[in-house]
Coordinates of C-alpha atoms in Angstrom, one line a residue:
M278 CA 48.5 1.9 -47.9
K279 CA 47.1 0.4 -50.9
V280 CA 47.4 -3.1 -50.6
D281 CA 46.5 -5.8 -53.9
L282 CA 45.7 -9.2 -52.4
H283 CA 45.7 -11.3 -55.4
V284 CA 48.7 -11.3 -57.5
H285 CA 50.7 -14.1 -59.4
T286 CA 54.3 -14.6 -61.1
T287 CA 55.9 -17.1 -63.4
H288 CA 55.7 -19.4 -60.5
S289 CA 51.5 -20.0 -61.8
P290 CA 51.6 -22.0 -65.0
D291 CA 49.2 -19.1 -66.7
S292 CA 51.8 -16.5 -66.0
L293 CA 55.2 -14.8 -67.3
T294 CA 55.7 -12.3 -64.9
R295 CA 59.1 -12.1 -63.3
C296 CA 59.5 -11.9 -59.5
E297 CA 61.5 -8.4 -60.1
D298 CA 58.6 -7.3 -62.5
V299 CA 56.2 -7.8 -59.8
V300 CA 58.2 -5.2 -57.5
L301 CA 58.7 -2.9 -60.2
W302 CA 55.1 -2.5 -61.0
A303 CA 53.8 -2.7 -57.3
Q304 CA 56.2 0.2 -57.0
R305 CA 55.0 2.0 -59.9
R306 CA 51.5 1.7 -58.8
N307 CA 52.5 3.0 -55.4
M308 CA 51.3 -0.4 -53.8
G309 CA 51.8 -0.6 -49.7
A310 CA 52.1 -4.1 -49.8
V311 CA 51.3 -6.7 -52.1
A312 CA 50.0 -10.6 -51.6
I313 CA 51.9 -13.1 -53.9
T314 CA 49.5 -15.9 -54.5
D315 CA 50.5 -18.3 -57.1
H316 CA 48.5 -21.5 -57.9
D317 CA 49.7 -24.4 -55.8
S318 CA 53.1 -23.1 -55.1
I319 CA 54.2 -20.0 -52.1
E320 CA 57.6 -20.3 -53.9
G321 CA 57.1 -17.0 -56.4
A322 CA 56.1 -15.3 -52.7
L323 CA 59.2 -16.2 -51.2
T324 CA 61.4 -14.7 -54.1
V325 CA 59.5 -11.8 -54.0
R326 CA 59.4 -11.2 -50.1
K327 CA 63.4 -11.3 -50.3
M328 CA 63.8 -9.0 -52.8
S329 CA 60.9 -6.3 -52.3
P330 CA 61.2 -3.2 -50.3
I331 CA 57.5 -3.3 -49.6
P332 CA 55.9 -5.8 -47.3
I333 CA 55.0 -9.1 -49.2
I334 CA 51.8 -11.2 -47.9
V335 CA 52.8 -14.9 -49.0
G336 CA 49.9 -16.7 -50.1
E337 CA 48.9 -19.5 -52.3
E338 CA 45.9 -20.1 -54.6
V339 CA 45.2 -23.9 -53.9
R340 CA 43.3 -26.0 -56.0
T341 CA 41.1 -27.8 -54.0
Q342 CA 38.3 -30.7 -55.2
H343 CA 35.3 -28.0 -54.9
G344 CA 37.2 -24.5 -56.5
E345 CA 40.2 -22.6 -55.4
I346 CA 41.0 -21.3 -52.0
I347 CA 43.5 -18.7 -51.3
G348 CA 45.4 -18.8 -48.1
L349 CA 47.4 -15.8 -46.9
F350 CA 50.1 -15.4 -44.3
L351 CA 51.4 -19.0 -45.2
S352 CA 54.6 -20.8 -44.2
E353 CA 54.5 -23.6 -45.7
A354 CA 52.9 -24.8 -48.9
I355 CA 49.0 -26.1 -48.9
S356 CA 48.9 -29.2 -51.1
P357 CA 46.2 -29.0 -54.0
H358 CA 43.3 -31.5 -54.7
L359 CA 41.9 -32.1 -51.1
T360 CA 38.8 -31.0 -50.2
A361 CA 37.5 -27.5 -49.6
R362 CA 37.0 -28.1 -45.5
E363 CA 40.5 -29.9 -45.5
T364 CA 42.1 -27.3 -47.0
V365 CA 40.9 -24.4 -45.0
C366 CA 41.7 -26.5 -42.0
Q367 CA 45.2 -26.8 -43.2
I368 CA 45.5 -22.8 -43.7
H369 CA 44.3 -22.0 -40.5
G370 CA 46.7 -25.2 -38.7
Q371 CA 49.8 -22.8 -39.7
G372 CA 48.1 -19.6 -38.4
G373 CA 47.0 -18.3 -42.3
L374 CA 43.8 -16.6 -43.3
V375 CA 41.3 -17.9 -45.7
Y376 CA 40.5 -15.8 -48.6
I377 CA 38.2 -16.8 -51.2
P378 CA 38.8 -15.6 -54.6
H379 CA 36.4 -14.5 -57.1
P380 CA 33.6 -16.7 -55.6
L381 CA 30.4 -17.2 -57.6
D382 CA 32.1 -16.0 -60.6
R383 CA 29.9 -17.3 -63.7
A384 CA 32.9 -17.5 -66.2
R385 CA 35.1 -19.7 -63.7
Q386 CA 33.1 -22.9 -63.8
G387 CA 35.0 -25.6 -61.8
S388 CA 37.8 -23.3 -60.2
A389 CA 35.4 -20.7 -58.4
L390 CA 33.5 -21.9 -55.4
G391 CA 29.8 -22.0 -55.8
F392 CA 27.1 -21.5 -53.3
G393 CA 27.0 -24.6 -51.9
A394 CA 30.8 -25.2 -51.2
L395 CA 31.2 -21.9 -49.7
M396 CA 28.1 -22.8 -47.3
E397 CA 30.1 -25.9 -46.1
I398 CA 33.1 -24.1 -44.6
I399 CA 31.3 -20.6 -44.1
E400 CA 32.4 -20.8 -40.8
F401 CA 36.2 -21.3 -41.4
I402 CA 36.3 -18.2 -44.0
D403 CA 38.0 -15.0 -42.8
I404 CA 37.8 -12.9 -45.9
I405 CA 35.8 -12.9 -49.1
E406 CA 37.2 -11.0 -52.2
V407 CA 34.4 -8.7 -53.3
L408 CA 36.2 -7.1 -55.8
N409 CA 38.4 -9.2 -58.3
A410 CA 39.6 -7.1 -61.8
R411 CA 39.2 -10.1 -63.4
V412 CA 35.5 -10.9 -62.9
H413 CA 33.7 -9.1 -65.7
F414 CA 30.3 -9.6 -64.6
P415 CA 29.9 -6.7 -62.0
A416 CA 26.8 -8.9 -60.4
D417 CA 29.0 -11.5 -59.4
N418 CA 31.2 -9.1 -57.5
A419 CA 28.0 -7.7 -56.0
C420 CA 26.9 -11.0 -54.9
A421 CA 30.4 -11.7 -53.3
A422 CA 29.9 -8.3 -51.3
R423 CA 26.3 -9.3 -50.4
L424 CA 27.4 -12.6 -49.0
A425 CA 30.5 -11.0 -47.1
E426 CA 28.3 -8.6 -45.3
C427 CA 25.1 -11.1 -44.6
Y428 CA 27.7 -13.6 -42.6
G429 CA 29.9 -10.6 -41.4
L430 CA 33.2 -11.6 -43.0
S431 CA 36.0 -9.1 -43.9
Q432 CA 35.9 -7.7 -47.8
G433 CA 39.3 -8.2 -49.8
A434 CA 40.0 -7.0 -53.3
G435 CA 42.6 -8.0 -55.6
S436 CA 43.7 -7.6 -59.6
D437 CA 44.4 -11.6 -59.9
A438 CA 47.2 -10.2 -62.0
H439 CA 48.9 -12.2 -64.2
Q440 CA 50.6 -9.9 -66.0
A441 CA 52.6 -7.3 -64.1
S442 CA 50.9 -4.2 -65.7
E443 CA 47.6 -5.5 -64.0
I444 CA 48.9 -5.1 -60.5
G445 CA 47.1 -2.4 -58.6
R446 CA 43.8 -2.3 -60.5
A447 CA 41.7 -3.6 -57.6
F448 CA 42.9 -3.0 -54.1
V449 CA 42.2 -2.4 -50.4
E450 CA 43.2 0.9 -49.0
M451 CA 43.8 0.2 -45.5
P452 CA 46.1 1.1 -42.1
A453 CA 49.7 -0.4 -41.9
F454 CA 49.9 -4.0 -40.4
T455 CA 52.6 -6.1 -39.2
E456 CA 51.5 -9.7 -39.2
A457 CA 48.1 -11.7 -39.7
T458 CA 45.9 -10.2 -36.6
S459 CA 46.8 -6.6 -37.4
F460 CA 46.4 -7.3 -41.0
M461 CA 42.5 -8.2 -40.1
R462 CA 42.3 -5.1 -37.9
S463 CA 43.3 -2.9 -40.4
L464 CA 41.5 -4.5 -43.6
D465 CA 38.0 -4.1 -41.4
Q466 CA 39.1 -0.3 -41.6
G467 CA 39.7 -0.5 -45.3
Q468 CA 37.8 1.0 -48.5
I469 CA 37.8 -1.3 -51.7
S470 CA 38.9 0.2 -54.8
G471 CA 39.8 -0.4 -58.3
H472 CA 38.2 -1.3 -61.9
A473 CA 38.0 -4.1 -63.7
S474 CA 40.7 -5.1 -66.5
S475 CA 40.2 -5.6 -70.1
L476 CA 38.9 -9.1 -71.4
L477 CA 42.3 -9.2 -73.4
V478 CA 44.3 -10.3 -70.0
H479 CA 42.7 -13.4 -70.2
V480 CA 44.3 -13.8 -74.0
G481 CA 47.7 -12.9 -72.1
S482 CA 47.2 -15.8 -70.0
T483 CA 46.4 -18.5 -72.2
C484 CA 49.5 -17.4 -74.2
A485 CA 51.2 -17.9 -71.5
R486 CA 50.3 -21.2 -70.4
L487 CA 50.7 -22.3 -74.3
A488 CA 54.2 -20.9 -74.0
K489 CA 55.2 -22.7 -70.9
S490 CA 53.7 -25.8 -72.3
L491 CA 56.0 -25.6 -75.6
M492 CA 58.8 -24.7 -73.4
A493 CA 58.3 -28.1 -71.8
M494 CA 57.9 -30.0 -74.7
A495 CA 61.2 -28.7 -76.2
P496 CA 63.7 -31.0 -74.8
T497 CA 61.6 -34.0 -76.2
L498 CA 61.2 -32.6 -79.5
R499 CA 65.0 -31.9 -80.1

């Protein structure tokens, strides 16, 4: 099955992708499962899971004081703005998996964990994202892969889709799974696949963020 481990919905401030459109495009791209990883929220993941005929992994891309960390297989939202160490401990505390998105991405200063921050929590990391379709410097994805290999960490991939049409541009092809433990076993048998998205996807995210800001301001302008 093909599994995209990094997808956003309207519950992220920079995405206008409706939950029903996630399901539509996941099926169109023949995904076997999708992880919904909205910024600082699991509400989108819970909503998609209720309507989806394919398995949905409940995740969250959490803003920490040192960069973003994804928790997979969550049952409760993780509070943002904690330290990286506090965040990974909270993820593991509820039986979730620590997934590091777009590490070392030079274009995401402030949101991607740098090498120093990674080393601080390396013993707590379960999965490193070695292919992110929105990372446009191939060397950065390659550095993430070398880091995973060096420390014997599992490797993941995701489209980082903020628009539904991006879903499935990066994924792991892996055996079926039922929960976090079997997921890790299957992931270690998986094959990373996919390609980079167009640079224009970032324009879409910027427009989505602006549109949401304008909608939030609208009541005060009446």
